[in-house]
Amino acid sequence: MGILATALSACGSDPDKRCVDRADYTFDGYRIVDSKHCGSSSSSKNKRKTGPSTTRVDGAWYYDAEEDGGRADYGTFSRSEAVDRGGFGCSGGSGGG
């Protein structure tokens, strides 16, 4: 029991997470964006410069997702759901792109 408590306290109690653009989803998953687009609220909207025009990034934290090629899939936007399904980890997933 002591080993488990030590492992959990060393990693923290937050599930692995990535900042994704909820408006940019393909069959490969959500596009991972810089964590600055994900504020404390799960639906913060920020502008991102892409040249002469600006686009909106619908940034949200996406928990316990599989990451591949700058995309995240098979996760959840619910932190409590990620914790309930055992999503504790040390992978440092604040993401950034």
CSV table of C-alpha atoms in Angstrom, one decimal:
chain,number,residue,atom,x,y,z
A,1,MET,CA,0.0,0.0,0.0
A,2,GLY,CA,2.9,2.4,0.8
A,3,ILE,CA,4.4,1.9,-2.6
A,4,LEU,CA,1.2,2.8,-4.4
A,5,ALA,CA,0.8,6.0,-2.3
A,6,THR,CA,4.4,7.0,-3.0
A,7,ALA,CA,3.9,6.4,-6.8
A,8,LEU,CA,0.7,8.5,-6.8
A,9,SER,CA,2.2,11.3,-4.8
A,10,ALA,CA,5.2,11.4,-7.0
A,11,CYS,CA,3.2,11.8,-10.2
A,12,GLY,CA,0.4,13.9,-8.9
A,13,SER,CA,-3.3,13.2,-9.1
A,14,ASP,CA,-4.0,14.8,-12.5
A,15,PRO,CA,-4.7,12.6,-15.4
A,16,ASP,CA,-2.7,13.0,-18.6
A,17,LYS,CA,-4.0,15.9,-20.7
A,18,ARG,CA,-3.5,17.6,-24.0
A,19,CYS,CA,-4.7,21.0,-25.1
A,20,VAL,CA,-6.7,20.4,-28.3
A,21,ASP,CA,-8.8,22.5,-30.8
A,22,ARG,CA,-12.3,21.1,-30.5
A,23,ALA,CA,-13.2,22.8,-33.8
A,24,ASP,CA,-10.4,20.8,-35.7
A,25,TYR,CA,-11.3,17.1,-35.6
A,26,THR,CA,-10.5,14.6,-38.3
A,27,PHE,CA,-10.6,10.8,-38.4
A,28,ASP,CA,-7.1,11.0,-36.7
A,29,GLY,CA,-8.5,12.9,-33.7
A,30,TYR,CA,-8.3,16.5,-32.4
A,31,ARG,CA,-5.4,18.8,-33.4
A,32,ILE,CA,-3.1,19.4,-30.4
A,33,VAL,CA,-2.5,23.1,-29.9
A,34,ASP,CA,-0.3,25.1,-27.5
A,35,SER,CA,-1.5,24.9,-23.9
A,36,LYS,CA,-1.9,28.7,-23.8
A,37,HIS,CA,-5.2,28.1,-25.7
A,38,CYS,CA,-6.6,26.1,-22.8
A,39,GLY,CA,-7.3,28.3,-19.8
A,40,SER,CA,-8.9,27.2,-16.6
A,41,SER,CA,-12.3,26.9,-18.2
A,42,SER,CA,-12.9,24.0,-20.6
A,43,SER,CA,-14.4,26.2,-23.3
A,44,SER,CA,-12.0,29.1,-23.5
A,45,LYS,CA,-11.8,30.6,-27.0
A,46,ASN,CA,-8.6,32.3,-28.1
A,47,LYS,CA,-7.4,33.9,-31.3
A,48,ARG,CA,-4.3,32.6,-33.0
A,49,LYS,CA,-2.5,34.6,-35.7
A,50,THR,CA,-1.9,32.7,-38.9
A,51,GLY,CA,-0.7,35.4,-41.1
A,52,PRO,CA,-2.8,38.3,-42.4
A,53,SER,CA,-6.0,36.9,-40.8
A,54,THR,CA,-6.7,35.4,-37.4
A,55,THR,CA,-8.5,32.2,-36.7
A,56,ARG,CA,-10.3,31.0,-33.6
A,57,VAL,CA,-9.0,28.1,-31.6
A,58,ASP,CA,-11.6,26.4,-29.5
A,59,GLY,CA,-9.1,25.2,-26.9
A,60,ALA,CA,-10.0,22.6,-24.3
A,61,TRP,CA,-8.2,20.1,-22.2
A,62,TYR,CA,-8.6,16.5,-23.5
A,63,TYR,CA,-7.7,13.8,-21.0
A,64,ASP,CA,-6.3,10.3,-21.3
A,65,ALA,CA,-6.0,10.5,-25.1
A,66,GLU,CA,-3.8,8.6,-27.4
A,67,GLU,CA,-1.4,10.9,-29.3
A,68,ASP,CA,-0.2,10.4,-32.8
A,69,GLY,CA,1.2,12.9,-35.3
A,70,GLY,CA,0.0,16.0,-33.5
A,71,ARG,CA,-3.5,14.6,-33.0
A,72,ALA,CA,-5.2,13.2,-29.9
A,73,ASP,CA,-8.1,10.7,-29.9
A,74,TYR,CA,-9.9,8.2,-27.7
A,75,GLY,CA,-9.9,10.5,-24.7
A,76,THR,CA,-12.5,12.6,-22.8
A,77,PHE,CA,-13.1,16.3,-22.1
A,78,SER,CA,-14.2,15.4,-18.6
A,79,ARG,CA,-11.4,15.5,-16.0
A,80,SER,CA,-13.6,13.6,-13.5
A,81,GLU,CA,-14.3,10.9,-16.0
A,82,ALA,CA,-10.6,10.5,-16.7
A,83,VAL,CA,-9.8,10.2,-13.0
A,84,ASP,CA,-12.7,7.7,-12.6
A,85,ARG,CA,-11.3,5.4,-15.3
A,86,GLY,CA,-7.8,5.4,-13.7
A,87,GLY,CA,-6.2,8.2,-15.7
A,88,PHE,CA,-3.4,9.0,-13.3
A,89,GLY,CA,0.0,9.3,-14.9
A,90,CYS,CA,3.4,10.9,-15.1
A,91,SER,CA,3.6,11.6,-18.8
A,92,GLY,CA,3.5,15.4,-18.3
A,93,GLY,CA,0.8,15.9,-20.9
A,94,SER,CA,0.3,19.6,-21.0
A,95,GLY,CA,1.1,19.3,-24.7
A,96,GLY,CA,2.0,22.1,-27.0
A,97,GLY,CA,2.1,22.6,-30.6
